[in-house]
PDB file of C-alpha atoms in Angstrom:
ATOM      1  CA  UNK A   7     131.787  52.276  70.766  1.00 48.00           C
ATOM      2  CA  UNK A   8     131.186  51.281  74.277  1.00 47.00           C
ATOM      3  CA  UNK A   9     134.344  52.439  75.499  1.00 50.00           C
ATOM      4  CA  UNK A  10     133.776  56.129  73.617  1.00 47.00           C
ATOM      5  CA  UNK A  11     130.461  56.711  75.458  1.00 44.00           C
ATOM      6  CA  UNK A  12     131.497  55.506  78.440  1.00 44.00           C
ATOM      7  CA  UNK A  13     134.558  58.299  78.145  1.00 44.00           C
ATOM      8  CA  UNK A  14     132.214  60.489  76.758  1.00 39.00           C
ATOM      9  CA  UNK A  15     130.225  59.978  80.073  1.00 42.00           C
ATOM     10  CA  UNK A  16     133.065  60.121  82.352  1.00 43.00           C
ATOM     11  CA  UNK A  17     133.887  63.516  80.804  1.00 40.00           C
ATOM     12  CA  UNK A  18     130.681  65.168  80.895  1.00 44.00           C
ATOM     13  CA  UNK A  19     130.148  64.240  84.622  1.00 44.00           C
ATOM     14  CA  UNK A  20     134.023  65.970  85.666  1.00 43.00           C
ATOM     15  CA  UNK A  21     133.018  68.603  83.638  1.00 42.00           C
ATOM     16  CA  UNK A  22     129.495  69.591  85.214  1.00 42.00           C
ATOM     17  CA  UNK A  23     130.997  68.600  88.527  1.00 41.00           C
ATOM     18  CA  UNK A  24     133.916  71.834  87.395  1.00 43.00           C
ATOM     19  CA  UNK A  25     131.147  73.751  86.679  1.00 38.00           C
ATOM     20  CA  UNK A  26     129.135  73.348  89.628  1.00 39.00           C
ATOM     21  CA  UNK A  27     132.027  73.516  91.981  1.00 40.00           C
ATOM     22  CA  UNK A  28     133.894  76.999  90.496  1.00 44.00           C
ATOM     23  CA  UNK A  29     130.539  78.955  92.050  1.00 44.00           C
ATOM     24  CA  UNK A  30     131.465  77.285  95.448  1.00 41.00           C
ATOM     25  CA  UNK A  31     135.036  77.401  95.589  1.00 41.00           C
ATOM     26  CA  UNK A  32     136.828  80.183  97.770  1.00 48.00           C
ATOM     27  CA  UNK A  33     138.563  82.484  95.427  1.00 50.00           C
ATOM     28  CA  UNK A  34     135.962  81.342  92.692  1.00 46.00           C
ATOM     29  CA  UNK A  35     134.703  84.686  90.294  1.00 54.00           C
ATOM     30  CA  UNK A  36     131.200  85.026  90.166  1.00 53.00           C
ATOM     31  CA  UNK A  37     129.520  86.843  86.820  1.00 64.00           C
ATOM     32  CA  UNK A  38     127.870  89.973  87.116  1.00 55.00           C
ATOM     33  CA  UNK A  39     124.713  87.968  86.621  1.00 60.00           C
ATOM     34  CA  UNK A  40     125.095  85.340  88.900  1.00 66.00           C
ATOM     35  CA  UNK A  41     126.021  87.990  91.915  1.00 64.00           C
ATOM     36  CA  UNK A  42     122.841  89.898  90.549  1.00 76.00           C
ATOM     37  CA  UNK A  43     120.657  86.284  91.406  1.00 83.00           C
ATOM     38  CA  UNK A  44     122.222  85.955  94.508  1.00 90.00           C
ATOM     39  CA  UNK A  45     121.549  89.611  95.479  1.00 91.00           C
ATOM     40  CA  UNK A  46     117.693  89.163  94.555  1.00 92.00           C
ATOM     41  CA  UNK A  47     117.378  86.182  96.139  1.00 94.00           C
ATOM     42  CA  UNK A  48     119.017  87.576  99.293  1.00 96.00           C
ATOM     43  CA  UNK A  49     116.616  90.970  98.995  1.00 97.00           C
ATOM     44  CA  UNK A  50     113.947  88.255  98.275  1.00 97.00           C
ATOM     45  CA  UNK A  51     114.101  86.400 101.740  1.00 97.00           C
ATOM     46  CA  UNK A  52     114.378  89.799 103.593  1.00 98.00           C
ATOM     47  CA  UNK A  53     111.515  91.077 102.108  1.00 98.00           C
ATOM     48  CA  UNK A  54     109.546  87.428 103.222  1.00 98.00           C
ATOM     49  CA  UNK A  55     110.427  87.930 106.545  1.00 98.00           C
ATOM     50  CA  UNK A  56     109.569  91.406 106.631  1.00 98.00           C
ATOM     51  CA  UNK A  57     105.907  90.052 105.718  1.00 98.00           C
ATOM     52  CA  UNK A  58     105.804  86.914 107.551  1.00 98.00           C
ATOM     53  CA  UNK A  59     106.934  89.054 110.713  1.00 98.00           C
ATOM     54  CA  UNK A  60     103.988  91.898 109.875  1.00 98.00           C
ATOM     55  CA  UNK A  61     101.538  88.792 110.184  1.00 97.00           C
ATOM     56  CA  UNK A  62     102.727  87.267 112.942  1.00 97.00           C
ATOM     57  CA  UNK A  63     102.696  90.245 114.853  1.00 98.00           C
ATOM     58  CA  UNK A  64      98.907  90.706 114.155  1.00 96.00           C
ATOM     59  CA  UNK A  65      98.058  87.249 115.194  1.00 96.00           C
ATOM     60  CA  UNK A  66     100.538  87.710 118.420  1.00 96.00           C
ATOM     61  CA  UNK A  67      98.615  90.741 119.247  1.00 96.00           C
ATOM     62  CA  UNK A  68     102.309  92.460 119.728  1.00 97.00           C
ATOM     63  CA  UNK A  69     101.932  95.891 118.430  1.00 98.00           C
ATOM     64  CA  UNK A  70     105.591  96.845 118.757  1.00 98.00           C
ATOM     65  CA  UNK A  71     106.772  94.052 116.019  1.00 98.00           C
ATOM     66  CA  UNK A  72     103.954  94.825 114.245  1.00 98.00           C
ATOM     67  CA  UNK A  73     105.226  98.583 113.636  1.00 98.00           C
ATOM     68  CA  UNK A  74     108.757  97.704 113.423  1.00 98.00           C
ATOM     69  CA  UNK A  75     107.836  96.385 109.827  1.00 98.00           C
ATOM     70  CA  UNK A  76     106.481 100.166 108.852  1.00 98.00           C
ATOM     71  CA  UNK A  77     107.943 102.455 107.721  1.00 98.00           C
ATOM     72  CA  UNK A  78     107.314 106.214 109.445  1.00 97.00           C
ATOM     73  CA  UNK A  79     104.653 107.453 106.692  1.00 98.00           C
ATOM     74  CA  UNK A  80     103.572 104.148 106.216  1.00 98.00           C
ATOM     75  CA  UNK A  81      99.929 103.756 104.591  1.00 98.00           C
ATOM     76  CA  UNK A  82      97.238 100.953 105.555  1.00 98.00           C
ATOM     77  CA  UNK A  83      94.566 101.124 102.932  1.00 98.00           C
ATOM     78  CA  UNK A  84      91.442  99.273 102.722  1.00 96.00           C
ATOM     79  CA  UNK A  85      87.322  99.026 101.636  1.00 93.00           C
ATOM     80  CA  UNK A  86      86.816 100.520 105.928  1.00 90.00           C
ATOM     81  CA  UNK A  87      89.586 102.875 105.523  1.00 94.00           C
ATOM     82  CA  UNK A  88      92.856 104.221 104.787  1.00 97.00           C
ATOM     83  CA  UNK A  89      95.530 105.638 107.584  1.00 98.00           C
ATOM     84  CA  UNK A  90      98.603 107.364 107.286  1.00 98.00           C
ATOM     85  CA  UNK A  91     101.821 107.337 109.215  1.00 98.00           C
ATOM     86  CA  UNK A  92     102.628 104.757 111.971  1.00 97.00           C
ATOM     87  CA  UNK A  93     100.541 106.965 114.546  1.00 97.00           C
ATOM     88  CA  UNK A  94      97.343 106.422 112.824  1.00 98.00           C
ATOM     89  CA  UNK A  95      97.968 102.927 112.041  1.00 98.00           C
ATOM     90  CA  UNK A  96      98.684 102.013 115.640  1.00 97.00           C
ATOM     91  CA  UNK A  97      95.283 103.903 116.230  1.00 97.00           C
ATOM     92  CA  UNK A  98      93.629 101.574 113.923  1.00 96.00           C
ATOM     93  CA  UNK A  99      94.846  98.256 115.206  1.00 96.00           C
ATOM     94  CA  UNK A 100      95.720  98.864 118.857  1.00 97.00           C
ATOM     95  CA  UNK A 101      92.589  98.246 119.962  1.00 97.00           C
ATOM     96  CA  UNK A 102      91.709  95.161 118.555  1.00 94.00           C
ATOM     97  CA  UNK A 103      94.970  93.928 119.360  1.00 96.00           C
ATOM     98  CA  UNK A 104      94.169  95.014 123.230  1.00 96.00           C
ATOM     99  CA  UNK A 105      90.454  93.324 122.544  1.00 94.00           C
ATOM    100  CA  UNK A 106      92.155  89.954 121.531  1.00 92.00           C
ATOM    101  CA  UNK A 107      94.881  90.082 124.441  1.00 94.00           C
ATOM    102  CA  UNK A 108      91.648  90.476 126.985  1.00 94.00           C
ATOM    103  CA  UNK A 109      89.899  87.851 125.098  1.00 91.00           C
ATOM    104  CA  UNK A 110      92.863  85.438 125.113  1.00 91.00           C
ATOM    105  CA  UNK A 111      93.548  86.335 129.231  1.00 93.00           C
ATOM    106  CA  UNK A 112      90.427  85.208 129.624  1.00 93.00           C
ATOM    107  CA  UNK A 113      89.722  81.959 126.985  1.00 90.00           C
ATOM    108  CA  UNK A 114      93.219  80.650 126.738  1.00 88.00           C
ATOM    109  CA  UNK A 115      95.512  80.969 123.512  1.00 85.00           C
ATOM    110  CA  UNK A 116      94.054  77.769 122.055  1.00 84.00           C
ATOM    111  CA  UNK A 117      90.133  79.293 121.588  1.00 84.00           C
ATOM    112  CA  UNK A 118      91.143  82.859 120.576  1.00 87.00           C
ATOM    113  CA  UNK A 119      94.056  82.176 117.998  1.00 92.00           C
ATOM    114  CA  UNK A 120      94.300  84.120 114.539  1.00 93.00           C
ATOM    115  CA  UNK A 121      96.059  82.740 112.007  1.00 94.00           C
ATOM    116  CA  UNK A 122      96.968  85.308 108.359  1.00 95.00           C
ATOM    117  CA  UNK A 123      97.750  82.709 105.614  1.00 96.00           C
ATOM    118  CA  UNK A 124      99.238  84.234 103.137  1.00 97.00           C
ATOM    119  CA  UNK A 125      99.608  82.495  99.260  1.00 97.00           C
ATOM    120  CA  UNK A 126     100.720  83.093  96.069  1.00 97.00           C
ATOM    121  CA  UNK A 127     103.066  85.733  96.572  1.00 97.00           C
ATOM    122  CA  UNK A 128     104.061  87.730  93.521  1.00 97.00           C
ATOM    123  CA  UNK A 129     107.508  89.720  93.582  1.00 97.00           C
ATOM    124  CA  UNK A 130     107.659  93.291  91.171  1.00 97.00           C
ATOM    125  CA  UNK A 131     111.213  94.548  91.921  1.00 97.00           C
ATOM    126  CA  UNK A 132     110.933  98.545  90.802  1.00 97.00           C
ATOM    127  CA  UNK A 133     114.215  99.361  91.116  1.00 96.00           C
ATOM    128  CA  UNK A 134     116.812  98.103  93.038  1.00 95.00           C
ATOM    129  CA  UNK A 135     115.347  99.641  96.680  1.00 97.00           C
ATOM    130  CA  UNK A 136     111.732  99.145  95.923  1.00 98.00           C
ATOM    131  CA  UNK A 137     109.617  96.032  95.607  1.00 98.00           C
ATOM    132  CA  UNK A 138     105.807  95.437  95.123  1.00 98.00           C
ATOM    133  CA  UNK A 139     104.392  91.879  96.652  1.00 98.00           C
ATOM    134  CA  UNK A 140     101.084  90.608  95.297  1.00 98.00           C
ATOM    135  CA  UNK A 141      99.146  87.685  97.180  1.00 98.00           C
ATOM    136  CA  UNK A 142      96.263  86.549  98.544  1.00 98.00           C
ATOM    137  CA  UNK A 143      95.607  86.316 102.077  1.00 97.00           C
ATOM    138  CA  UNK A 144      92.479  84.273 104.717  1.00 97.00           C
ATOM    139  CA  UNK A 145      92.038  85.157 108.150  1.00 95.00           C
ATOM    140  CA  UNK A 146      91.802  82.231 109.879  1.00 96.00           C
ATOM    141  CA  UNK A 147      89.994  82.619 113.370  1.00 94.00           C
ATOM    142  CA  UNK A 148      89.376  80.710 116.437  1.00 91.00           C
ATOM    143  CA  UNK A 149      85.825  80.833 117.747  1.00 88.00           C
ATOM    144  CA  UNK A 150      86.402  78.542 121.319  1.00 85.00           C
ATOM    145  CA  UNK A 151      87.572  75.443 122.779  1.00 83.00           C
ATOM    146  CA  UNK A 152      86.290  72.514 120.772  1.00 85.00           C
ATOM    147  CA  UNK A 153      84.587  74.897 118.171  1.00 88.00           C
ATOM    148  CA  UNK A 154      86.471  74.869 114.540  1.00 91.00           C
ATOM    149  CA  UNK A 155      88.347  77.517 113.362  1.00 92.00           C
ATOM    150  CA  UNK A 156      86.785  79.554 110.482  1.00 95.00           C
ATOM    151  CA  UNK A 157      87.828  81.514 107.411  1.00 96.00           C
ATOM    152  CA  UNK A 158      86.533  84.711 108.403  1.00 95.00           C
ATOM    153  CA  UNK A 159      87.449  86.920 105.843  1.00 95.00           C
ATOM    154  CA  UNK A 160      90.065  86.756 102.673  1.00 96.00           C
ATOM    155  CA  UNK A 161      91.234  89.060  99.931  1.00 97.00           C
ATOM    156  CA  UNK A 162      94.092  89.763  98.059  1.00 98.00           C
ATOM    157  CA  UNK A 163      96.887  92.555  99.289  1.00 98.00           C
ATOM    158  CA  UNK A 164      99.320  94.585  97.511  1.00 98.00           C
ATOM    159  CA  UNK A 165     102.529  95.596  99.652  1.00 98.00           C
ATOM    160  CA  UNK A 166     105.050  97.918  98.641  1.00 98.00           C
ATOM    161  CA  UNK A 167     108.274  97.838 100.597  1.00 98.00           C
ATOM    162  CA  UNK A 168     110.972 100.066 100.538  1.00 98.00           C
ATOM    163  CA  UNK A 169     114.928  99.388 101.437  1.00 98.00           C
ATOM    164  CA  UNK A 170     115.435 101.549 104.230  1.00 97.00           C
ATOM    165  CA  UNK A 171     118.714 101.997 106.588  1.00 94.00           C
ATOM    166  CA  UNK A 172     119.639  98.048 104.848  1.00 95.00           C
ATOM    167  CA  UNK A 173     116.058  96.665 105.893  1.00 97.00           C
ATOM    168  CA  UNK A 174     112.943  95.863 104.065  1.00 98.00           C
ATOM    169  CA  UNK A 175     110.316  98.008 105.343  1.00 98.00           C
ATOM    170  CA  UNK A 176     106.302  98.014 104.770  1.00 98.00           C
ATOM    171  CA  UNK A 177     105.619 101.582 102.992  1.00 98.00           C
ATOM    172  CA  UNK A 178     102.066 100.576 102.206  1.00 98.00           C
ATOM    173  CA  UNK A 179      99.641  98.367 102.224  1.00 98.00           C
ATOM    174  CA  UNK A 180      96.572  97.625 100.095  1.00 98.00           C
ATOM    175  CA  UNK A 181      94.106  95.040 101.045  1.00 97.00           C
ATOM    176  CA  UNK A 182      90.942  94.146  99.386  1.00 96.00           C
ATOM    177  CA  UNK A 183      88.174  91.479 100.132  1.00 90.00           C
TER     178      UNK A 183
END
């Protein structure tokens, strides 16, 4: 009996090890399904770093990245206002990105730093060239050297991003205390 499950185990573990090897093997088929996963997981980490660069480039105060992640009729809507096409948008956040550069030139990086935490990101794939991305979001601000940073405002957003020219682009944005 002992020898038969110890065979039995011997088996099993060649077999999974097959298994788990054929995906990584050069040459190796992969299903229709499997190439599916791997094509939403790929579309998946684009569509992250399209996000995680839009924030950055808020809290960098670098306008250029920041509309790199838009597309050209892009909307920004929210409770103070809604803007259309990159040209208004850059309207809209120019100058408080110019107010924090000023601010930082003068305080240092360390007392003027703005940090967009972003959570519990939800992916809707429409089709295969459109995605909507749920989550909720804190703006976390520095007030000064030695003085703590502060939660100064949080909501929940609502992103819809479009595959355009191969890249994951920001078509608009909904944000909402």
């Amino acid at each position: 009996m002992r020898k038969n499950i110890a065979t039995f185990i011997a088996l099993s573990a060649a077999m999974a090890t097959a298994v788990l090897l054929e995906g990584f093997m050069p040459g190796s088929q992969a299903t229709a399904a499997e190439a599916g996963t791997d094509a939403i997981a790929r579309d998946r980490m684009a569509i992250e770093e399209t996000l995680r660069r839009y924030v950055r480039a808020l809290d960098d105060s670098n306008l250029d990245a920041y509309l790199a992640t838009l597309t050209d009729d892009a909307k920004f809507v929210a409770a103070e206002g809604s803007y259309s096409g990159k040209d208004a948008i850059r309207k809209y956040v120019e100058p408080v990105m110019k107010s924090r550069i000023a601010r930082r030139e003068k305080e240092g990086l360390a007392a003027t730093a703005t940090h967009h935490a972003v959570t519990n990101q939800s992916f809707e794939f429409l089709d295969r060239d459109n995605v909507v991305v749920r989550a909720y979001w804190m703006f976390v601000v520095a007030h000064g050297t030695g003085k703590p940073a502060t939660i100064d405002i949080m909501g929940s957003s609502e992103d819809f991003l479009v595959r355009q020219g191969g890249r994951w682009l920001i078509r608009e944005r909904r944000v909402a205390p």
